[in-house]
PDB file of C-alpha atoms and ligand atoms in Angstrom:
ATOM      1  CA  UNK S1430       0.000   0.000   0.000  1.00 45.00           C
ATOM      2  CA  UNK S1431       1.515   3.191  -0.823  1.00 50.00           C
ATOM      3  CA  UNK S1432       1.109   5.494   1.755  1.00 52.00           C
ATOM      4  CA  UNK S1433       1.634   9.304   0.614  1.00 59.00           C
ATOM      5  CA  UNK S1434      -0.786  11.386   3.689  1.00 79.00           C
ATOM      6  CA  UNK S1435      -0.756  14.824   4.545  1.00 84.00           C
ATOM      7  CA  UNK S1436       1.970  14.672   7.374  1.00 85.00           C
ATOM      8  CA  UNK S1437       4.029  12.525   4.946  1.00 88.00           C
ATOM      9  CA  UNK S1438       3.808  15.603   2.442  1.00 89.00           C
ATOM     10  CA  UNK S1439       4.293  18.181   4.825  1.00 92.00           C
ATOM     11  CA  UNK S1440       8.028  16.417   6.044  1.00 93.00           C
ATOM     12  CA  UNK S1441       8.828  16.050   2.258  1.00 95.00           C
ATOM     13  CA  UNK S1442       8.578  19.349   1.843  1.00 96.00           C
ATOM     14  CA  UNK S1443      10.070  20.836   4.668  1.00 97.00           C
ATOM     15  CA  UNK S1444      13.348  18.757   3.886  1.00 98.00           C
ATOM     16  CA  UNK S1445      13.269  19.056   0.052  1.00 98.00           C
ATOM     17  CA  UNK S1446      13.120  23.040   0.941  1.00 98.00           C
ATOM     18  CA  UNK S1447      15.643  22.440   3.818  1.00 98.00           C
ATOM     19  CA  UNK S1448      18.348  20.783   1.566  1.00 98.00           C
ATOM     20  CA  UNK S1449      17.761  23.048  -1.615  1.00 98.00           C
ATOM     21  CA  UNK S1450      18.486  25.650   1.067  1.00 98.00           C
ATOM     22  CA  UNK S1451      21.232  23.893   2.450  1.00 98.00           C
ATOM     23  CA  UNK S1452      22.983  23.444  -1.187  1.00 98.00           C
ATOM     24  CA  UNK S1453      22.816  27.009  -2.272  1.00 98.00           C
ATOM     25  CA  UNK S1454      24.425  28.133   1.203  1.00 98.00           C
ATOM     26  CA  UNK S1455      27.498  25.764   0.469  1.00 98.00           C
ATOM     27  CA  UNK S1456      27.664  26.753  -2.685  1.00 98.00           C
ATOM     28  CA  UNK S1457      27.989  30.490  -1.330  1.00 98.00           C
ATOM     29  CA  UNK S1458      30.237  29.297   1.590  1.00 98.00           C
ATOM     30  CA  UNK S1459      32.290  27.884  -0.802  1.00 98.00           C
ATOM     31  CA  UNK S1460      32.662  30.889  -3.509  1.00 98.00           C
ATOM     32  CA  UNK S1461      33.328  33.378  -0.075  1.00 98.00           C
ATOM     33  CA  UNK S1462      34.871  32.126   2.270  1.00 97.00           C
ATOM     34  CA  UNK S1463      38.322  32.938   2.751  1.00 97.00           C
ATOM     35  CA  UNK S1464      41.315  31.747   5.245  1.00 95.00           C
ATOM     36  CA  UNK S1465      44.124  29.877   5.680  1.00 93.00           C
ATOM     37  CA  UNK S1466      42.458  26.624   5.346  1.00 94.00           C
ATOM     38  CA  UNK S1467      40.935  27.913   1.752  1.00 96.00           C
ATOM     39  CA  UNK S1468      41.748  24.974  -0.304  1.00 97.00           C
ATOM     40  CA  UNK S1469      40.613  22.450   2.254  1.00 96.00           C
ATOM     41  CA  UNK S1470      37.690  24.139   3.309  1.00 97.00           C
ATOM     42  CA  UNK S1471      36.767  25.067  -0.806  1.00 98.00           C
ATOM     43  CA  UNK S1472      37.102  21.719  -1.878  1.00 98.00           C
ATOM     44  CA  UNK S1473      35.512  20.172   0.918  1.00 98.00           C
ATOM     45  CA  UNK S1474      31.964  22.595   0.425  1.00 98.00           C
ATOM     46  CA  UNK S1475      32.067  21.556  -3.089  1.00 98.00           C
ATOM     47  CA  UNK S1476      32.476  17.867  -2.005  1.00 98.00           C
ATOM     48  CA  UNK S1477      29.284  18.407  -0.089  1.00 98.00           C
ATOM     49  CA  UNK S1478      27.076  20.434  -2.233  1.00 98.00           C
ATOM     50  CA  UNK S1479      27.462  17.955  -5.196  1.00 98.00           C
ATOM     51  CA  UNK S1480      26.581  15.117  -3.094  1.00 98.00           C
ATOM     52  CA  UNK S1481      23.212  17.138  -1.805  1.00 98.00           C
ATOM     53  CA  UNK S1482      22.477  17.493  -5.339  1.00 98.00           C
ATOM     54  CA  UNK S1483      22.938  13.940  -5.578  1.00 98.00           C
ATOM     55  CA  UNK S1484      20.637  13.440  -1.868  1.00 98.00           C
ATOM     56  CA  UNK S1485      17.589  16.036  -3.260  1.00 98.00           C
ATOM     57  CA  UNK S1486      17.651  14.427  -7.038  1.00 98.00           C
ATOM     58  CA  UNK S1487      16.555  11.347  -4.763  1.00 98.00           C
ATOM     59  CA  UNK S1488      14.502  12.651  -2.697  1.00 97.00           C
ATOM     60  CA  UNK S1489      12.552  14.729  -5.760  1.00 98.00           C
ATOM     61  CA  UNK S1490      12.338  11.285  -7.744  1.00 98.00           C
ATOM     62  CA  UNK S1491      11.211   9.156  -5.093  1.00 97.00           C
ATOM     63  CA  UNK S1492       8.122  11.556  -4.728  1.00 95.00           C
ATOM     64  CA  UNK S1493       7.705  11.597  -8.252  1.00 96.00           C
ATOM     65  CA  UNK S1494       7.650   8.070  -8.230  1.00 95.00           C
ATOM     66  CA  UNK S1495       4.682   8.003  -6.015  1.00 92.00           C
ATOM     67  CA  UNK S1496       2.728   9.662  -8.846  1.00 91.00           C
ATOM     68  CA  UNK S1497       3.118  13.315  -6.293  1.00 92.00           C
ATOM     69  CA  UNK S1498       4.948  16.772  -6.663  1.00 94.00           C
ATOM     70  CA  UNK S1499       8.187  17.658  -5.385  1.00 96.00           C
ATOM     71  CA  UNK S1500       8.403  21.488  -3.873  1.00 97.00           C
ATOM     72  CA  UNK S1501      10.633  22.661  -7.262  1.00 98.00           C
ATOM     73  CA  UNK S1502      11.070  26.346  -7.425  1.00 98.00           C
ATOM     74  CA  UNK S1503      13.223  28.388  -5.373  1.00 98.00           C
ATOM     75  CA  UNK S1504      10.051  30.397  -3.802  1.00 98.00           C
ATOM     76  CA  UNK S1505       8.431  27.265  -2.745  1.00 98.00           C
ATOM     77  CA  UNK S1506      11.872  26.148  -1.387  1.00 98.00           C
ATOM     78  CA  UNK S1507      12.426  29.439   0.600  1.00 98.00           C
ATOM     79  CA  UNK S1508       8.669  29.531   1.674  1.00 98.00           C
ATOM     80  CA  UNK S1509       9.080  26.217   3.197  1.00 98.00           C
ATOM     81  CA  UNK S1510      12.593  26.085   4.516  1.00 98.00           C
ATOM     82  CA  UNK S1511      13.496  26.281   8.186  1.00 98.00           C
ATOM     83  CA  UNK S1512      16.966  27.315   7.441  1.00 98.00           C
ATOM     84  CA  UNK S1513      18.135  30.956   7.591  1.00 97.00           C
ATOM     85  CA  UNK S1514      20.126  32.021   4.334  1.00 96.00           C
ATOM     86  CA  UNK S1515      23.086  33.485   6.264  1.00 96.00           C
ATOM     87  CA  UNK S1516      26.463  34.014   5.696  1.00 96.00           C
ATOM     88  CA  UNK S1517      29.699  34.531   7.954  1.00 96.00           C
ATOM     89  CA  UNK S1518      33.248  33.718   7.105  1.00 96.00           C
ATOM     90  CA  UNK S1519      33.209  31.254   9.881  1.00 96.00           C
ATOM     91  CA  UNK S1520      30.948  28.913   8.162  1.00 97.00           C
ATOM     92  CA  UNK S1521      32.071  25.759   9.648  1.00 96.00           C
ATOM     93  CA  UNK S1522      29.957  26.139  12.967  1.00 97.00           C
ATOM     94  CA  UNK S1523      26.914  27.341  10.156  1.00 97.00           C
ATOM     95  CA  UNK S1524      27.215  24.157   8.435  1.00 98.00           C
ATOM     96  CA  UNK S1525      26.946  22.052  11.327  1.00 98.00           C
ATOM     97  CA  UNK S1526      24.319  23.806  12.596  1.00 98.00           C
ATOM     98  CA  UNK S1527      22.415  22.868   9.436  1.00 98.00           C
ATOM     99  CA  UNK S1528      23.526  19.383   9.076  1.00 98.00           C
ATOM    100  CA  UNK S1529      22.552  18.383  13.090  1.00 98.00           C
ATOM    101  CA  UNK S1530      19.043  20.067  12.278  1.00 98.00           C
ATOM    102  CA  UNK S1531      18.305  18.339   9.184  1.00 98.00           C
ATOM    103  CA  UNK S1532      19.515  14.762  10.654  1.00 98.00           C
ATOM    104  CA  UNK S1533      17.759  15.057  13.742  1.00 97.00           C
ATOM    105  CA  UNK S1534      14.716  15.681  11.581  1.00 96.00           C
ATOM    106  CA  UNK S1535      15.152  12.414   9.719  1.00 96.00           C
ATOM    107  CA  UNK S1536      15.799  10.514  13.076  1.00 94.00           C
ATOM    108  CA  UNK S1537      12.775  11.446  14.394  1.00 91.00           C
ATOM    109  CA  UNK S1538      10.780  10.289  10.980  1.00 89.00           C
ATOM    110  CA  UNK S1539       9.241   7.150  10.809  1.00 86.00           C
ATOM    111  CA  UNK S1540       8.216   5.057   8.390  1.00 89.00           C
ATOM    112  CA  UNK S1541       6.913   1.619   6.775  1.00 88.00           C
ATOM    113  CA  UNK S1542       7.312   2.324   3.483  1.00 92.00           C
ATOM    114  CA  UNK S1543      10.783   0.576   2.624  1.00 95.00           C
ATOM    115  CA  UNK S1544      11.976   2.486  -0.134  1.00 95.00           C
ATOM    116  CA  UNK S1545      11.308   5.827   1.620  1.00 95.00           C
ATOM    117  CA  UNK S1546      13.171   4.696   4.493  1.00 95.00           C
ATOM    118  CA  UNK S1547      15.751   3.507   2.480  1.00 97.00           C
ATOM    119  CA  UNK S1548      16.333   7.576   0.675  1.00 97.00           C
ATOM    120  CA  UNK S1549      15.676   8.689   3.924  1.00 97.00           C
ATOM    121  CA  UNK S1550      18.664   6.909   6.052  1.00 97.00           C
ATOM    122  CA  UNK S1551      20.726   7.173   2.721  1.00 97.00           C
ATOM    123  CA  UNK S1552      20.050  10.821   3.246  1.00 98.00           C
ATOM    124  CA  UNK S1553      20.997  10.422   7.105  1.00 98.00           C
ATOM    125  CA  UNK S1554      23.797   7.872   6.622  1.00 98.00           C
ATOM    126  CA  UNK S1555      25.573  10.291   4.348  1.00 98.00           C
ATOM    127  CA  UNK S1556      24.932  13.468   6.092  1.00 98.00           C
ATOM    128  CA  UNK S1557      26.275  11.620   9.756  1.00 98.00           C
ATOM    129  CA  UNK S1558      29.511  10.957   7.849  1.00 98.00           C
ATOM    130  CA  UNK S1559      29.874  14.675   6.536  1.00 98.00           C
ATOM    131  CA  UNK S1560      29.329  15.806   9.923  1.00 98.00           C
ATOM    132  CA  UNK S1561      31.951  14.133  12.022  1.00 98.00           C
ATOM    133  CA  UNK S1562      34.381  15.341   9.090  1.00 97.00           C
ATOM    134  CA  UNK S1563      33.190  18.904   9.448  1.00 97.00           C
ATOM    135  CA  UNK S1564      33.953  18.602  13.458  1.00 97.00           C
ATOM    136  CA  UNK S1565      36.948  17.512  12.945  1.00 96.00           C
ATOM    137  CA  UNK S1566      38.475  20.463  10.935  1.00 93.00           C
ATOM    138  CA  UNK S1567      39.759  22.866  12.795  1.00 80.00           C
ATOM    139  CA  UNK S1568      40.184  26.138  10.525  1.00 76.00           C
TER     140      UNK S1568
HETATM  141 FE1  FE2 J 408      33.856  25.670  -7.526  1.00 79.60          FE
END
């Protein structure tokens, strides 16, 4: 039984708005920021916003697979987001600040539908990994 309800909808969209937000802020942390730990820090955004691209692509066609509408434009995205689109040169602390929000949000989502869950803890899974490696640079 495919199971696509209101409250299902509502958490699509809030993270399908949260991780198109998320993207465009690495991409802008990444063109900015400036330091001594430029390279590392501007490859390592890049690393990350190509592999959102990779996380909402998922996300998107999984709800298109259950015959439904992905949030697409970048009104809908910032009219749904809980993330601020802020900048500081200290974007490290920014990004995890984004990436323990949106993880928390997925560990608190259940469901029964196996191939959601599966998008959904690839989401996590990756996301978990980024995060230790942002806590562990020290810039
Ligand atoms: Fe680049």
């Amino acid at each position: 039984l495919v199971r696509y309800d209101f409250e299902v909808e509502k958490m699509h969209e809030k993270l399908i708005s949260n991780l198109a937000v998320l993207y465009q802020k690495l991409r802008n942390f990444h063109w900015n920021y400036t330091g001594t730990s430029f390279v590392s820090v501007h490859k390592f955004l890049e690393a990350e916003y190509e592999a959102l691209s990779e996380d909402i692509d998922e996300l998107a066609e999984f709800i298109r697979a259950k015959d439904e509408k992905p949030l697409s434009t970048l009104k809908e995205f910032l009219d749904n987001t809980e993330l601020k689109e802020e900048y500081s040169n200290d974007v490290l602390p920014l990004v995890i600040k984004d990436y323990e929000k949106i993880i928390s949000d997925l560990d608190s989502f259940e469901t029964e539908d196996k191939i959601e869950e599966d998008v959904l803890l690839g989401i996590q899974k990756r996301m978990s990994k980024s995060l230790w490696m942002l806590k562990s640079m020290k810039v």
